[in-house]
Short mmCIF file of C-alpha atoms in Angstrom, two decimals:
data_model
loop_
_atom_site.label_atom_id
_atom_site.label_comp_id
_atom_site.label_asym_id
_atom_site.label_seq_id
_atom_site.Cartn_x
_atom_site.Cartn_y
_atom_site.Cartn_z
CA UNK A 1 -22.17 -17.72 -15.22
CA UNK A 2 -21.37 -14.33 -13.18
CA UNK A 3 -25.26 -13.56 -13.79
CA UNK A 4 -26.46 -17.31 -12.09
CA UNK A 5 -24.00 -16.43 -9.57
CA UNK A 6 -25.06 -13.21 -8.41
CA UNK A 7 -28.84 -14.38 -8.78
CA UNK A 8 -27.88 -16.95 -6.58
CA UNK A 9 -26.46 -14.65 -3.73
CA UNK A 10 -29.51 -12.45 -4.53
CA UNK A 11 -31.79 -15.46 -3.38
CA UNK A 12 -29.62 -16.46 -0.17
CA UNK A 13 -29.74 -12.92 1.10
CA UNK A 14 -33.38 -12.88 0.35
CA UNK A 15 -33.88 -16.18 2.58
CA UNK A 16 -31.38 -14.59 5.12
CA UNK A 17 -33.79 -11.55 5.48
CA UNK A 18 -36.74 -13.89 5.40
CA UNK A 19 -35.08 -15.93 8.15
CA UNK A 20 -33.90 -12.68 10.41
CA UNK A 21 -37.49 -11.31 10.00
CA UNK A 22 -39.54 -14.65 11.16
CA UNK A 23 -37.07 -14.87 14.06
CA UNK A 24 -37.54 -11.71 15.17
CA UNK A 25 -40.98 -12.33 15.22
CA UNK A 26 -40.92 -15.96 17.07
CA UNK A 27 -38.88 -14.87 19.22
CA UNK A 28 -41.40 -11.37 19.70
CA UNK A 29 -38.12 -9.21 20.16
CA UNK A 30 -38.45 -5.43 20.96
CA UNK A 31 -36.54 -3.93 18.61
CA UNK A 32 -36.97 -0.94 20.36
CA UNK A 33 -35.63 -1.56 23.71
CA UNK A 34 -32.85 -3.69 21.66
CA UNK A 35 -31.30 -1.09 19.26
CA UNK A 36 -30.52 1.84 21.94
CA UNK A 37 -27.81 4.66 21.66
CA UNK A 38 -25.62 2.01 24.90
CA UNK A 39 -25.66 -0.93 22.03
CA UNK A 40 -24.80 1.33 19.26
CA UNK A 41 -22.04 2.52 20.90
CA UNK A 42 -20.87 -0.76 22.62
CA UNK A 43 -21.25 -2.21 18.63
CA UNK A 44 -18.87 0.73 17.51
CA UNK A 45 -16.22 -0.45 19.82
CA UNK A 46 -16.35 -3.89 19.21
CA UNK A 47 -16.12 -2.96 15.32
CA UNK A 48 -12.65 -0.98 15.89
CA UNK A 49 -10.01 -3.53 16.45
CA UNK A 50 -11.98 -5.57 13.91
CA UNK A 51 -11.95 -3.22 11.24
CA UNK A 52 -8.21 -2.01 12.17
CA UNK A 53 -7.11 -5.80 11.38
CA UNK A 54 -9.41 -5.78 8.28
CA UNK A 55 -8.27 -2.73 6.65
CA UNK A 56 -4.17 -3.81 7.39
CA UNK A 57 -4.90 -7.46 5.85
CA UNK A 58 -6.23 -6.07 2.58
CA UNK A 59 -3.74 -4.08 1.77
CA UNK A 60 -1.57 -6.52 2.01
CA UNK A 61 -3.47 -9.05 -0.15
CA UNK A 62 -3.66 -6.07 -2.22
CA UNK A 63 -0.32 -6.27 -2.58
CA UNK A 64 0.01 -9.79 -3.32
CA UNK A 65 0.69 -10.94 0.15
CA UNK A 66 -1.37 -13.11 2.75
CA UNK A 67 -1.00 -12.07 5.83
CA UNK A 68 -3.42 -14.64 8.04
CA UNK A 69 -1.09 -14.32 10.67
CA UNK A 70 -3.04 -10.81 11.97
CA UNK A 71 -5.06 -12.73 14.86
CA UNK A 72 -1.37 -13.84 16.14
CA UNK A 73 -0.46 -9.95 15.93
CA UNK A 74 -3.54 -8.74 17.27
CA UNK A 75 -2.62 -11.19 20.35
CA UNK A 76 1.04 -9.87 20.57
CA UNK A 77 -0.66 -5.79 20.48
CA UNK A 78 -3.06 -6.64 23.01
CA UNK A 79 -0.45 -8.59 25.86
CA UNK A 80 2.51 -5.49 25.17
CA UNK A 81 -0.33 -3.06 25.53
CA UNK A 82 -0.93 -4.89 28.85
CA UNK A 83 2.31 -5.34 30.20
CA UNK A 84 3.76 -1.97 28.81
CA UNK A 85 0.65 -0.28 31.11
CA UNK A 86 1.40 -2.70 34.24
CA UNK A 87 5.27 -1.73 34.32
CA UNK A 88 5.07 1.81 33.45
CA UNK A 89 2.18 2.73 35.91
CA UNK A 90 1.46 0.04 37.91
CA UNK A 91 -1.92 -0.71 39.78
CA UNK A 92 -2.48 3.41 39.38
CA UNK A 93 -1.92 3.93 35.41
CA UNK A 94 -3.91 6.43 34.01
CA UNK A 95 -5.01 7.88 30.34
CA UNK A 96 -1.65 9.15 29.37
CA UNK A 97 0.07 5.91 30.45
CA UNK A 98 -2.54 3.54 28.62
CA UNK A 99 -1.35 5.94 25.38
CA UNK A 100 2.61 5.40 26.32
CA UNK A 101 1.81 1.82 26.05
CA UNK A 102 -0.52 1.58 22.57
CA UNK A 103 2.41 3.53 21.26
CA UNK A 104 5.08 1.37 22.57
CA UNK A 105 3.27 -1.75 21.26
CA UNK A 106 2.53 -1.12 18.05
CA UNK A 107 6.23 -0.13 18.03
CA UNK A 108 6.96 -3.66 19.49
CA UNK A 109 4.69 -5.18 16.79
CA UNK A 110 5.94 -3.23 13.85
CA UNK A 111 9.08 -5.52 14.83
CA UNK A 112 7.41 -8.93 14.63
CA UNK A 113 5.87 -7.26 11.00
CA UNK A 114 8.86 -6.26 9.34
CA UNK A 115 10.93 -10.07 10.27
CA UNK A 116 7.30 -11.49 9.10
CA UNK A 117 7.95 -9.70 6.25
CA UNK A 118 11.11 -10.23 5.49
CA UNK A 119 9.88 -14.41 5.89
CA UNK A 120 7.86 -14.15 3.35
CA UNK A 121 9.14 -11.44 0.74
CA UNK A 122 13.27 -11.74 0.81
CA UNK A 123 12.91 -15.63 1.97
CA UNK A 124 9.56 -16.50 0.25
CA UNK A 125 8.60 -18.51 3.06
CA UNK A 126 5.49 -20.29 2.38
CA UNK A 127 2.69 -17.47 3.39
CA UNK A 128 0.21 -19.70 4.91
CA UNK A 129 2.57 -21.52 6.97
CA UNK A 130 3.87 -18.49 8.40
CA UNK A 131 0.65 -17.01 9.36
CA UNK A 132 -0.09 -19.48 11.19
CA UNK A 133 3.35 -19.68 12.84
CA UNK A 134 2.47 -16.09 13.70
CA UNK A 135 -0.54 -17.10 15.41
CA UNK A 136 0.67 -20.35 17.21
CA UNK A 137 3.39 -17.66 18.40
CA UNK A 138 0.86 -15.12 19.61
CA UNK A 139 -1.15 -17.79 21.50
CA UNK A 140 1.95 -19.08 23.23
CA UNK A 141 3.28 -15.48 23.77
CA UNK A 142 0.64 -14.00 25.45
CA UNK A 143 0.04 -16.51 28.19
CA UNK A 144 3.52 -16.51 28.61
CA UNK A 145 3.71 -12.96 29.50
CA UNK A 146 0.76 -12.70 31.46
CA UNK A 147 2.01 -15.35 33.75
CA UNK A 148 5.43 -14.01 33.67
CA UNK A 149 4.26 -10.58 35.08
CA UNK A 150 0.96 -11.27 37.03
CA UNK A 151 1.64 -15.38 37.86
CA UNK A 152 -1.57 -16.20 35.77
CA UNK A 153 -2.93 -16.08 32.48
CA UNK A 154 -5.16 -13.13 33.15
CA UNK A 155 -4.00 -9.68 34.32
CA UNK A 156 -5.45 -7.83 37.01
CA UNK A 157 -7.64 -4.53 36.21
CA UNK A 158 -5.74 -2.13 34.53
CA UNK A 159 -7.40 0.93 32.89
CA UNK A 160 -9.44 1.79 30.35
CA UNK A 161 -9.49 4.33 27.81
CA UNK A 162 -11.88 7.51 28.48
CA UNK A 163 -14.57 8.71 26.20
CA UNK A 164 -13.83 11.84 24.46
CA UNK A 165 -17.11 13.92 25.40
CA UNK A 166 -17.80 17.53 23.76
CA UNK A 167 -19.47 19.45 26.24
CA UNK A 168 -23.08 20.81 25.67
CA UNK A 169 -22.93 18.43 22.01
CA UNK A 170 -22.88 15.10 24.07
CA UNK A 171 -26.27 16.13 25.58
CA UNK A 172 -28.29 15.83 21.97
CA UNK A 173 -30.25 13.19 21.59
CA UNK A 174 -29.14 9.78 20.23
CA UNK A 175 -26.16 11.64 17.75
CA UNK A 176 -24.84 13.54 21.23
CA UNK A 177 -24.08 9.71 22.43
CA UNK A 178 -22.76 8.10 19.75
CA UNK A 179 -20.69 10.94 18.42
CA UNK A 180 -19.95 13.47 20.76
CA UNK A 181 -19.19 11.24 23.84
CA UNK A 182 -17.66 8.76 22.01
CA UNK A 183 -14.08 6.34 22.35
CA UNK A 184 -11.23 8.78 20.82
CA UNK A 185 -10.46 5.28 19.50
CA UNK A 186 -13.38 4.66 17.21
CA UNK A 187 -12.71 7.86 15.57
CA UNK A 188 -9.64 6.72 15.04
CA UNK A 189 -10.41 3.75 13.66
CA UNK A 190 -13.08 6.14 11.41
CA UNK A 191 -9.81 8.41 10.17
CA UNK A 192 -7.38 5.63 9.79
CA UNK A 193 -10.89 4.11 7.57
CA UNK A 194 -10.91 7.19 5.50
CA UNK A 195 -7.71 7.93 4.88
CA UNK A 196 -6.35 4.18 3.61
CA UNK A 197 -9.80 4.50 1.25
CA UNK A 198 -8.29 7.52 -0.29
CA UNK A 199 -4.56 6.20 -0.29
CA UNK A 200 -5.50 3.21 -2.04
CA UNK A 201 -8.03 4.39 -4.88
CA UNK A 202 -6.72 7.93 -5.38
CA UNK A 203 -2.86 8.25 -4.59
CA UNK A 204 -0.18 6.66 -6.60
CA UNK A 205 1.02 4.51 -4.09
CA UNK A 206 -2.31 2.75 -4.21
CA UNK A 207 -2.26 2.33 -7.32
CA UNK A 208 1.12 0.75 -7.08
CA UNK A 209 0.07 -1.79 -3.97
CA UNK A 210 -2.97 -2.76 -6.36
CA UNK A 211 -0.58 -2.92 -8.99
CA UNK A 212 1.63 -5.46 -7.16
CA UNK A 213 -1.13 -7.63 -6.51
CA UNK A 214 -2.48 -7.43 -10.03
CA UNK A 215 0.31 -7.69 -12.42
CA UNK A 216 3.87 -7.07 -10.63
CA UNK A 217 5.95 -7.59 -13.67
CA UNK A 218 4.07 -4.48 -15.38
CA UNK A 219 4.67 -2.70 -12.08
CA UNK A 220 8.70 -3.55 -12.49
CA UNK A 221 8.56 -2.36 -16.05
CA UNK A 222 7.70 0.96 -14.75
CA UNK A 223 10.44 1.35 -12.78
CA UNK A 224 8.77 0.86 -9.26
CA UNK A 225 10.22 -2.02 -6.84
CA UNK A 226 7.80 -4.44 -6.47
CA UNK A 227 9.36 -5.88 -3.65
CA UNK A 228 9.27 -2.20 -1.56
CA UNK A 229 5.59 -1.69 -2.26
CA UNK A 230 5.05 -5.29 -1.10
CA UNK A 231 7.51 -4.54 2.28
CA UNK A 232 5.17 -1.61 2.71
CA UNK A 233 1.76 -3.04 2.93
CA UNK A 234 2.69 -6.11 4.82
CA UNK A 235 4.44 -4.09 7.42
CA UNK A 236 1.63 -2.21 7.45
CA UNK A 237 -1.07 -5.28 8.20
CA UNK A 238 1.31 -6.25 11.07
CA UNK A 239 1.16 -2.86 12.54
CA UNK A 240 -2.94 -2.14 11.95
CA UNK A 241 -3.63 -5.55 13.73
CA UNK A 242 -1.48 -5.00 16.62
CA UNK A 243 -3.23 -1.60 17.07
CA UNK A 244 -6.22 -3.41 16.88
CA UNK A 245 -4.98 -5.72 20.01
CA UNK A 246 -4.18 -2.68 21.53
CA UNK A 247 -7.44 -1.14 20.90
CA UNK A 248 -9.70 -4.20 22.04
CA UNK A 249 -6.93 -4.21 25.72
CA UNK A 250 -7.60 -0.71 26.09
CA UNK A 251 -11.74 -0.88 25.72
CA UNK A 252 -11.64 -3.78 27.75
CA UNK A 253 -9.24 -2.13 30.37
CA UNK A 254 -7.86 -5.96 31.22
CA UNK A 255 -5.93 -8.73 29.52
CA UNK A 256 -7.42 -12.29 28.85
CA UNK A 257 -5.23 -14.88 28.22
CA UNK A 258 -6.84 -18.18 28.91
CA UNK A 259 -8.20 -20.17 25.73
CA UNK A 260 -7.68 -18.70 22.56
CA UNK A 261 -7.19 -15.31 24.80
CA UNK A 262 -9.41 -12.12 24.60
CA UNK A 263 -8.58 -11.72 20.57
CA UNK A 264 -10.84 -15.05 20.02
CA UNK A 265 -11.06 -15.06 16.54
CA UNK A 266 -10.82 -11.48 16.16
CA UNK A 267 -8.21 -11.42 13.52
CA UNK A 268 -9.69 -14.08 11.48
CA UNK A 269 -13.36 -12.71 11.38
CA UNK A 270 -10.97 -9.17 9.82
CA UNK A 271 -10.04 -11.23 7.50
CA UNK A 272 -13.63 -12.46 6.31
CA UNK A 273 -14.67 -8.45 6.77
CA UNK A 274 -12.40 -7.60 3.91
CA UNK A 275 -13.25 -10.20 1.88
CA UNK A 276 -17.25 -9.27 2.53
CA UNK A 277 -16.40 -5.17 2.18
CA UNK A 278 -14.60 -6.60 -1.37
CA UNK A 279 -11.08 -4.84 -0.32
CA UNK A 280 -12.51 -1.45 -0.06
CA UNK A 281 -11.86 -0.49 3.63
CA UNK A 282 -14.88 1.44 3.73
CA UNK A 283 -16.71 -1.74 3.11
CA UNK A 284 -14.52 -3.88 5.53
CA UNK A 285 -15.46 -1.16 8.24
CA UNK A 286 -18.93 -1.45 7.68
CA UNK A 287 -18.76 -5.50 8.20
CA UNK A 288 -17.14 -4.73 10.99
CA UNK A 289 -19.48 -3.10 12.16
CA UNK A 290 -21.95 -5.71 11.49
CA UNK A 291 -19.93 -8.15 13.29
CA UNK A 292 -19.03 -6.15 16.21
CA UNK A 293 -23.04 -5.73 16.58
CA UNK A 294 -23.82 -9.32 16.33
CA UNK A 295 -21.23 -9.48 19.29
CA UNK A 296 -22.77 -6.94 21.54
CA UNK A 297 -26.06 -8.77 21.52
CA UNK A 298 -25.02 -10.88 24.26
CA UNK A 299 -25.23 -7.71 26.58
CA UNK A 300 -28.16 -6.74 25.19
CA UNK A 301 -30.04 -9.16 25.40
CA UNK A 302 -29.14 -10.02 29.15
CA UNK A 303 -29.88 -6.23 29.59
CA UNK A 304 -33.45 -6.36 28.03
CA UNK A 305 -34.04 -9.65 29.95
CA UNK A 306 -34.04 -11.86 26.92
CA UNK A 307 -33.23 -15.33 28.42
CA UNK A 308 -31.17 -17.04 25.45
CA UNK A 309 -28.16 -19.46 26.44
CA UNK A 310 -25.20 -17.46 26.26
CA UNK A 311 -23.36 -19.61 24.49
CA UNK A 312 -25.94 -19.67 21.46
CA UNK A 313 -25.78 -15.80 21.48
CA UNK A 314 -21.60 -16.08 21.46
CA UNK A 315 -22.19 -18.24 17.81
CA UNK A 316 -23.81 -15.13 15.88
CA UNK A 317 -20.78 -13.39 15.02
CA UNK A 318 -19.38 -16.74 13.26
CA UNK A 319 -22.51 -18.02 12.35
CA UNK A 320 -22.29 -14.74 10.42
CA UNK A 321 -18.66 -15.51 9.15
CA UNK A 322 -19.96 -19.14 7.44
CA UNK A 323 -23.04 -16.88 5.98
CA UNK A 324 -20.65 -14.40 4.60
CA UNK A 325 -17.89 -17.07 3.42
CA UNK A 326 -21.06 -18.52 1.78
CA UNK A 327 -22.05 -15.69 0.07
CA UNK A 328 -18.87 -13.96 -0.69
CA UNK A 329 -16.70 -17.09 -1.33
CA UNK A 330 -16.41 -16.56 -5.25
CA UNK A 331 -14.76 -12.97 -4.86
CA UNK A 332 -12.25 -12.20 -6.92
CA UNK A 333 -8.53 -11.78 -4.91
CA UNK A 334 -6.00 -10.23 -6.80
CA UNK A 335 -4.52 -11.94 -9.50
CA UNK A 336 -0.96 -12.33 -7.78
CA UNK A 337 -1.71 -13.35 -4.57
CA UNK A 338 0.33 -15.38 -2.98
CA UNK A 339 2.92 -15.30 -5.86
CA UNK A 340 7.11 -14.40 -4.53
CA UNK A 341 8.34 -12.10 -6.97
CA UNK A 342 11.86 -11.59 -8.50
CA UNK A 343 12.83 -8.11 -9.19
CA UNK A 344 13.77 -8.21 -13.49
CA UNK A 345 16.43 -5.63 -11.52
#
């Protein structure tokens, strides 16, 4: 069966490419003028808060836990950022203000992650249901807020954070660009990528959250408290995805708070990047990726003079979510998931 079903994938991705390449050509799109250093870079930025949430939400399925309630944290990241910029510094906040106040909210938001966790772990609240009571939250809170401190949903401009550029390095070609004059917050998003890879394949705590996830009562046989290493990683996802609000407030230097505000899905396409990257946060970085580039084409197209409807362009990223759900549907999640657990202690 796992042979038909991987054959099968084979053959959609083949029809994908087939698909991608003959609309490419209908369409006679210069590929050239479309993939430059500005989209790269614009694709790396989008990517960040995306892959933030991603990486957060599989280490706590990892664990055992669903956390679907990281768009309504990425929400509640991206309005404190916001407001925690506005009332420190005003109409004039600079760079070291914008950093006070991704620091203050993802101390805010580790808050709203450790009562979520307690919901769900000490209570065993039902994990779906308070997800989405996370996110109905987030949708009401940041309106609220906005309104509150600016009398309307959106805030005024605010600031945005600065590229870090090495001098004389930023001026090589195409890698200068992209890595050298670069958001300090993609390479963040790059380190905090690296270094939960290595936590959770080659520490022992990794092997514990795994182990949670996996088989929990062998975990409590050796001694280690489930219900710690599960407190852990969901506190964890909370905090990732409200640094990911605060990342996509401070590239876009203003908050949005009208529909389904400026996270729009966000949080929920981080969830199908794990699930694509298979729970290996090197692999939910590079979907990511992919969907943060699929949202940039918007821009790029406008900048090339491509004259598709906007709101066509604005369905790629989840026309690329139903491919991936599609393709990636039958992975496996870990073999606890969703399961309260009672310490033998």
């Amino acid at each position: 069966m796992s042979a038909v079903r991987n054959w099968g994938r084979t053959e959609i991705g083949a029809a994908i490419g087939f698909v991608g390449v003959a609309l490419i050509g209908w369409l006679d799109l210069p590929l050239a003028e479309l993939l430059t250093v500005g989209f790269l870079s614009r694709s790396l930025q989008a990517a960040a808060p995306i892959a933030l949430t991603a990486i957060g939400g599989l280490y706590a399925e990892k664990s055992g836990v669903f956390n679907i309630g990281v768009e309504g944290f990425m929400i509640f990241g991206a309005v404190t950022t916001a407001a925690l910029t506005w009332l420190i510094g005003g109409e004039t906040a600079g760079q070291n203000t914008l950093w006070m106040a991704i620091l203050g909210s993802v101390a805010i938001v580790s808050v709203a992650a450790v009562l979520f966790a307690v919901l769900v772990i000490r209570y065993k609240a039902d994990q779906i249901v308070a997800g989405l009571a996370v996110w109905f939250l987030g949708l009401g809170f940041g309106p609220f807020v906005a309104v509150l401190l600016w009398d309307s949903q959106n805030s005024p401009g605010l600031v945005s954070v600065e590229n870090l550029t090495v001098p004389g390095l930023s001026e090589l070609p195409i890698v200068g660009a992209l890595l050298f004059d670069i958001s300090p917050l993609v390479l963040l998003t790059a380190f905090v990528t690296i270094v939960a890879w290595a936590i959770l394949y080659h520490t022992r705590y990794g092997y514990w959250i795994q182990a949670a996830g996996e088989n929990p009562e062998a975990l409590d046989t050796a001694g280690v408290s489930v219900g710690r290493v599960r407190y852990a990683a969901v506190i964890f996802s909370g905090v990732m995805a409200g640094l990911g609000g605060a990342v996509l407030l401070a590239h876009a230097g203003s908050f949005t708070g009208t529909g389904d505000t400026m996270v729009n899905g966000r949080g929920w396409i981080g969830i199908v990047a794990y699930l694509f990257g298979n729970y290996n946060p090197i692999g939910a970085a590079v979907a990511a990726l992919l969907f943060g580039g699929l949202d940039m084409l918007q821009i790029q197209f406008q900048t090339i003079g491509i004259d598709l409807p906007n709101r066509l362009v604005n369905l790629f990223p989840y026309l690329a979510v139903i491919v991936v759900l599609t393709m990636w549907g039958s992975t496996r999640v870990p073999a606890s998931l969703g399961d309260p657990y009672d310490s033998e202690e």
